[in-house]
Amino acid sequence: KGCAEISIRDIDQIANSSFPLCMRHLFEKLREDHHLKHGGRMQLGLFLKGVDLKLDDALAFWKAEFSQKVGAERFEKEYAYSIRHNYGKEGKRTDYTPYSCQKIISSTPGVGDHHGCPYRHFSEENLRTALGKMGVSGRTAEEVMDKVRNRHYQLACTLTFEAIHGSSCDAGINHPNQYFSDSQKILQS
Ligand code: SF4
């Protein structure tokens, strides 16, 4: 595959290989609960738009999950609008940009929210578990936790990226969509 465009057919595989932990978590929760609260829908939705998931695919993707929870009719009524809105197809037609790490790290997820940056917002135990699921353990996991304790969340994410890809990321991670495109570049080379 030469281009960045992704389709919903291989989104699970791509999420597993190239989504940063913040998006992986939202993606898993959406698959599990068939629902995400507003903050999560915005964070994941704009990220997906940034990885070039087309509007029609995005609508189909969200609908497949949400209709299992709230029904197709309620999805159309209450949620489809805001997805089109994110793509600049409703309201003021602003083309909304995906959130940067800085914005995500400084967000304040409440109870039942799954947005935010796991390096900043997860408990130590949950973060260790999540890292383990990504295949990051032992000394590398300790190095990541060390960055987290020093509040260097983006460096923690960069270390995770490097461990998973077996390749250095000299620029460091500063945007989830940069994480994605750097990952795809490595995996496709
Ligand atoms: Fe996501 Fe950025 Fe946090 Fe990594 S550092 S998990 S890309 S918000």
PDB file of C-alpha atoms in Angstrom, residues 32-187:
ATOM      1  CA  GLU A  32     -16.099  -2.845  23.728  1.00  0.00           C
ATOM      2  CA  ASP A  33     -18.825  -0.414  24.865  1.00  0.00           C
ATOM      3  CA  HIS A  34     -20.182   0.567  21.410  1.00  0.00           C
ATOM      4  CA  HIS A  35     -20.137   4.077  22.787  1.00  0.00           C
ATOM      5  CA  LEU A  36     -17.803   6.946  23.634  1.00  0.00           C
ATOM      6  CA  LYS A  37     -18.592  10.176  25.413  1.00  0.00           C
ATOM      7  CA  HIS A  38     -18.175  13.511  23.680  1.00  0.00           C
ATOM      8  CA  GLY A  39     -14.493  14.080  24.544  1.00  0.00           C
ATOM      9  CA  GLY A  40     -13.573  10.642  23.244  1.00  0.00           C
ATOM     10  CA  ARG A  41     -15.612  11.034  20.072  1.00  0.00           C
ATOM     11  CA  MET A  42     -13.835  14.304  19.330  1.00  0.00           C
ATOM     12  CA  GLN A  43     -10.336  13.042  20.097  1.00  0.00           C
ATOM     13  CA  LEU A  44     -10.679   9.791  18.127  1.00  0.00           C
ATOM     14  CA  GLY A  45     -12.928  11.215  15.419  1.00  0.00           C
ATOM     15  CA  LEU A  46     -10.571  14.024  14.465  1.00  0.00           C
ATOM     16  CA  PHE A  47      -7.583  11.681  14.620  1.00  0.00           C
ATOM     17  CA  LEU A  48      -9.325   9.325  12.181  1.00  0.00           C
ATOM     18  CA  LYS A  49     -10.089  12.223   9.917  1.00  0.00           C
ATOM     19  CA  GLY A  50      -6.376  13.107  10.127  1.00  0.00           C
ATOM     20  CA  VAL A  51      -5.350   9.612   9.031  1.00  0.00           C
ATOM     21  CA  ASP A  52      -7.569  10.132   6.017  1.00  0.00           C
ATOM     22  CA  LEU A  53     -10.595   8.056   6.895  1.00  0.00           C
ATOM     23  CA  LYS A  54     -13.154   9.457   4.473  1.00  0.00           C
ATOM     24  CA  LEU A  55     -16.403  10.920   5.774  1.00  0.00           C
ATOM     25  CA  ASP A  56     -18.574   8.084   4.427  1.00  0.00           C
ATOM     26  CA  ASP A  57     -16.291   5.508   5.995  1.00  0.00           C
ATOM     27  CA  ALA A  58     -16.235   7.452   9.260  1.00  0.00           C
ATOM     28  CA  LEU A  59     -20.041   7.529   9.358  1.00  0.00           C
ATOM     29  CA  ALA A  60     -20.208   3.797   8.660  1.00  0.00           C
ATOM     30  CA  PHE A  61     -17.563   3.087  11.288  1.00  0.00           C
ATOM     31  CA  TRP A  62     -19.259   5.063  14.089  1.00  0.00           C
ATOM     32  CA  LYS A  63     -22.696   3.858  13.100  1.00  0.00           C
ATOM     33  CA  ALA A  64     -21.683   0.195  13.240  1.00  0.00           C
ATOM     34  CA  GLU A  65     -20.681   0.663  16.886  1.00  0.00           C
ATOM     35  CA  PHE A  66     -23.193   3.196  18.160  1.00  0.00           C
ATOM     36  CA  SER A  67     -26.233   1.537  16.634  1.00  0.00           C
ATOM     37  CA  GLN A  68     -25.497  -1.556  18.735  1.00  0.00           C
ATOM     38  CA  LYS A  69     -25.936   0.627  21.793  1.00  0.00           C
ATOM     39  CA  VAL A  70     -28.437   3.335  20.920  1.00  0.00           C
ATOM     40  CA  GLY A  71     -29.987   2.044  17.675  1.00  0.00           C
ATOM     41  CA  ALA A  72     -29.493   3.281  14.133  1.00  0.00           C
ATOM     42  CA  GLU A  73     -32.245   5.872  14.353  1.00  0.00           C
ATOM     43  CA  ARG A  74     -30.820   7.585  17.410  1.00  0.00           C
ATOM     44  CA  PHE A  75     -27.372   7.454  15.866  1.00  0.00           C
ATOM     45  CA  GLU A  76     -28.620   9.371  12.837  1.00  0.00           C
ATOM     46  CA  LYS A  77     -30.468  11.874  15.004  1.00  0.00           C
ATOM     47  CA  GLU A  78     -27.914  12.547  17.702  1.00  0.00           C
ATOM     48  CA  TYR A  79     -24.465  11.601  16.469  1.00  0.00           C
ATOM     49  CA  ALA A  80     -24.184  11.685  12.686  1.00  0.00           C
ATOM     50  CA  TYR A  81     -24.460  15.467  12.651  1.00  0.00           C
ATOM     51  CA  SER A  82     -21.399  15.975  14.834  1.00  0.00           C
ATOM     52  CA  ILE A  83     -19.326  13.611  12.703  1.00  0.00           C
ATOM     53  CA  ARG A  84     -20.243  15.535   9.572  1.00  0.00           C
ATOM     54  CA  HIS A  85     -19.576  18.682  11.591  1.00  0.00           C
ATOM     55  CA  ASN A  86     -16.023  17.500  12.382  1.00  0.00           C
ATOM     56  CA  TYR A  87     -15.484  17.068   8.657  1.00  0.00           C
ATOM     57  CA  GLY A  88     -16.659  20.609   8.042  1.00  0.00           C
ATOM     58  CA  LYS A  89     -19.918  19.532   6.413  1.00  0.00           C
ATOM     59  CA  GLU A  90     -22.297  21.161   8.894  1.00  0.00           C
ATOM     60  CA  GLY A  91     -22.670  24.405  10.821  1.00  0.00           C
ATOM     61  CA  LYS A  92     -19.947  26.945  10.221  1.00  0.00           C
ATOM     62  CA  ARG A  93     -18.179  24.424   7.983  1.00  0.00           C
ATOM     63  CA  THR A  94     -14.954  24.857   9.887  1.00  0.00           C
ATOM     64  CA  ASP A  95     -12.438  22.207   8.983  1.00  0.00           C
ATOM     65  CA  TYR A  96     -11.504  21.002  12.467  1.00  0.00           C
ATOM     66  CA  THR A  97      -7.945  19.869  13.039  1.00  0.00           C
ATOM     67  CA  PRO A  98      -6.919  16.760  14.981  1.00  0.00           C
ATOM     68  CA  TYR A  99      -5.701  17.381  18.524  1.00  0.00           C
ATOM     69  CA  SER A 100      -2.004  17.678  19.308  1.00  0.00           C
ATOM     70  CA  CYS A 101      -0.356  15.822  22.195  1.00  0.00           C
ATOM     71  CA  GLN A 102      -0.176  19.037  24.155  1.00  0.00           C
ATOM     72  CA  LYS A 103      -3.913  19.569  23.874  1.00  0.00           C
ATOM     73  CA  ILE A 104      -4.671  15.948  24.779  1.00  0.00           C
ATOM     74  CA  ILE A 105      -2.253  15.910  27.703  1.00  0.00           C
ATOM     75  CA  SER A 106      -3.780  19.078  29.151  1.00  0.00           C
ATOM     76  CA  SER A 107      -7.360  17.799  28.837  1.00  0.00           C
ATOM     77  CA  THR A 108      -9.210  16.746  31.975  1.00  0.00           C
ATOM     78  CA  PRO A 109     -11.119  13.493  31.442  1.00  0.00           C
ATOM     79  CA  GLY A 110     -13.823  12.843  34.029  1.00  0.00           C
ATOM     80  CA  VAL A 111     -15.458   9.637  35.249  1.00  0.00           C
ATOM     81  CA  GLY A 112     -16.495   7.454  32.295  1.00  0.00           C
ATOM     82  CA  ASP A 113     -14.327   9.402  29.871  1.00  0.00           C
ATOM     83  CA  HIS A 114     -11.673   7.613  27.864  1.00  0.00           C
ATOM     84  CA  HIS A 115     -10.005  10.527  26.141  1.00  0.00           C
ATOM     85  CA  GLY A 116      -6.765  12.109  27.317  1.00  0.00           C
ATOM     86  CA  CYS A 117      -3.192  10.806  27.244  1.00  0.00           C
ATOM     87  CA  PRO A 118      -2.718   7.441  29.001  1.00  0.00           C
ATOM     88  CA  TYR A 119       0.832   8.415  30.013  1.00  0.00           C
ATOM     89  CA  ARG A 120      -0.641  11.381  31.854  1.00  0.00           C
ATOM     90  CA  HIS A 121      -4.082  10.127  32.912  1.00  0.00           C
ATOM     91  CA  PHE A 122      -3.791   6.376  33.574  1.00  0.00           C
ATOM     92  CA  SER A 123      -2.896   4.976  36.977  1.00  0.00           C
ATOM     93  CA  GLU A 124       0.556   3.410  37.103  1.00  0.00           C
ATOM     94  CA  GLU A 125      -1.005  -0.051  37.193  1.00  0.00           C
ATOM     95  CA  ASN A 126      -3.274   0.536  34.191  1.00  0.00           C
ATOM     96  CA  LEU A 127      -0.437   2.057  32.222  1.00  0.00           C
ATOM     97  CA  ARG A 128       1.812  -0.939  32.906  1.00  0.00           C
ATOM     98  CA  THR A 129      -0.959  -3.278  31.757  1.00  0.00           C
ATOM     99  CA  ALA A 130      -1.534  -1.240  28.595  1.00  0.00           C
ATOM    100  CA  LEU A 131       2.181  -1.190  27.815  1.00  0.00           C
ATOM    101  CA  GLY A 132       2.357  -4.943  28.359  1.00  0.00           C
ATOM    102  CA  LYS A 133      -0.431  -5.443  25.828  1.00  0.00           C
ATOM    103  CA  MET A 134       1.660  -3.475  23.337  1.00  0.00           C
ATOM    104  CA  GLY A 135       4.588  -5.779  24.022  1.00  0.00           C
ATOM    105  CA  VAL A 136       6.517  -3.253  26.100  1.00  0.00           C
ATOM    106  CA  SER A 137       7.786  -4.749  29.346  1.00  0.00           C
ATOM    107  CA  GLY A 138      10.892  -5.226  31.470  1.00  0.00           C
ATOM    108  CA  ARG A 139      13.576  -2.584  31.320  1.00  0.00           C
ATOM    109  CA  THR A 140      11.891  -0.633  28.534  1.00  0.00           C
ATOM    110  CA  ALA A 141       8.663  -0.398  30.538  1.00  0.00           C
ATOM    111  CA  GLU A 142      10.698   0.890  33.502  1.00  0.00           C
ATOM    112  CA  GLU A 143      12.263   3.563  31.297  1.00  0.00           C
ATOM    113  CA  VAL A 144       8.796   4.600  30.136  1.00  0.00           C
ATOM    114  CA  MET A 145       7.506   4.750  33.722  1.00  0.00           C
ATOM    115  CA  ASP A 146      10.516   6.826  34.657  1.00  0.00           C
ATOM    116  CA  LYS A 147       9.655   9.420  32.013  1.00  0.00           C
ATOM    117  CA  VAL A 148       6.063   9.432  33.244  1.00  0.00           C
ATOM    118  CA  ARG A 149       7.159  10.052  36.839  1.00  0.00           C
ATOM    119  CA  ASN A 150       9.144  13.037  35.584  1.00  0.00           C
ATOM    120  CA  ARG A 151       6.080  14.252  33.673  1.00  0.00           C
ATOM    121  CA  HIS A 152       7.745  13.750  30.292  1.00  0.00           C
ATOM    122  CA  TYR A 153       4.676  12.173  28.741  1.00  0.00           C
ATOM    123  CA  GLN A 154       5.621  12.709  25.119  1.00  0.00           C
ATOM    124  CA  LEU A 155       9.060  11.218  25.766  1.00  0.00           C
ATOM    125  CA  ALA A 156       7.351   8.217  27.358  1.00  0.00           C
ATOM    126  CA  CYS A 157       5.279   7.869  24.192  1.00  0.00           C
ATOM    127  CA  THR A 158       8.392   8.256  22.033  1.00  0.00           C
ATOM    128  CA  LEU A 159      10.156   5.462  23.948  1.00  0.00           C
ATOM    129  CA  THR A 160       7.115   3.247  23.455  1.00  0.00           C
ATOM    130  CA  PHE A 161       7.113   4.030  19.741  1.00  0.00           C
ATOM    131  CA  GLU A 162      10.806   3.175  19.457  1.00  0.00           C
ATOM    132  CA  ALA A 163      10.410  -0.075  21.379  1.00  0.00           C
ATOM    133  CA  ILE A 164       7.477  -1.230  19.261  1.00  0.00           C
ATOM    134  CA  HIS A 165       9.002  -0.278  15.932  1.00  0.00           C
ATOM    135  CA  GLY A 166      12.596  -1.179  16.724  1.00  0.00           C
ATOM    136  CA  SER A 167      13.557   2.121  15.181  1.00  0.00           C
ATOM    137  CA  SER A 168      14.456   5.515  16.584  1.00  0.00           C
ATOM    138  CA  CYS A 169      12.199   8.537  16.419  1.00  0.00           C
ATOM    139  CA  ASP A 170      14.623  11.417  16.665  1.00  0.00           C
ATOM    140  CA  ALA A 171      12.063  14.192  16.341  1.00  0.00           C
ATOM    141  CA  GLY A 172      10.040  12.825  19.268  1.00  0.00           C
ATOM    142  CA  ILE A 173       6.278  12.401  19.338  1.00  0.00           C
ATOM    143  CA  ASN A 174       4.280  15.618  19.456  1.00  0.00           C
ATOM    144  CA  HIS A 175       1.098  14.674  17.624  1.00  0.00           C
ATOM    145  CA  PRO A 176      -0.921  11.434  17.448  1.00  0.00           C
ATOM    146  CA  ASN A 177      -1.164  11.786  13.668  1.00  0.00           C
ATOM    147  CA  GLN A 178       2.619  12.170  13.469  1.00  0.00           C
ATOM    148  CA  TYR A 179       2.943   8.961  15.497  1.00  0.00           C
ATOM    149  CA  PHE A 180       0.669   7.297  12.966  1.00  0.00           C
ATOM    150  CA  SER A 181       2.439   8.517   9.847  1.00  0.00           C
ATOM    151  CA  ASP A 182       5.920   7.798  11.255  1.00  0.00           C
ATOM    152  CA  SER A 183       4.736   4.292  12.121  1.00  0.00           C
ATOM    153  CA  GLN A 184       3.278   3.684   8.674  1.00  0.00           C
ATOM    154  CA  LYS A 185       6.472   4.945   7.057  1.00  0.00           C
ATOM    155  CA  ILE A 186       8.516   2.398   8.998  1.00  0.00           C
ATOM    156  CA  LEU A 187       6.078  -0.477   8.469  1.00  0.00           C
TER     157      LEU A 187
END
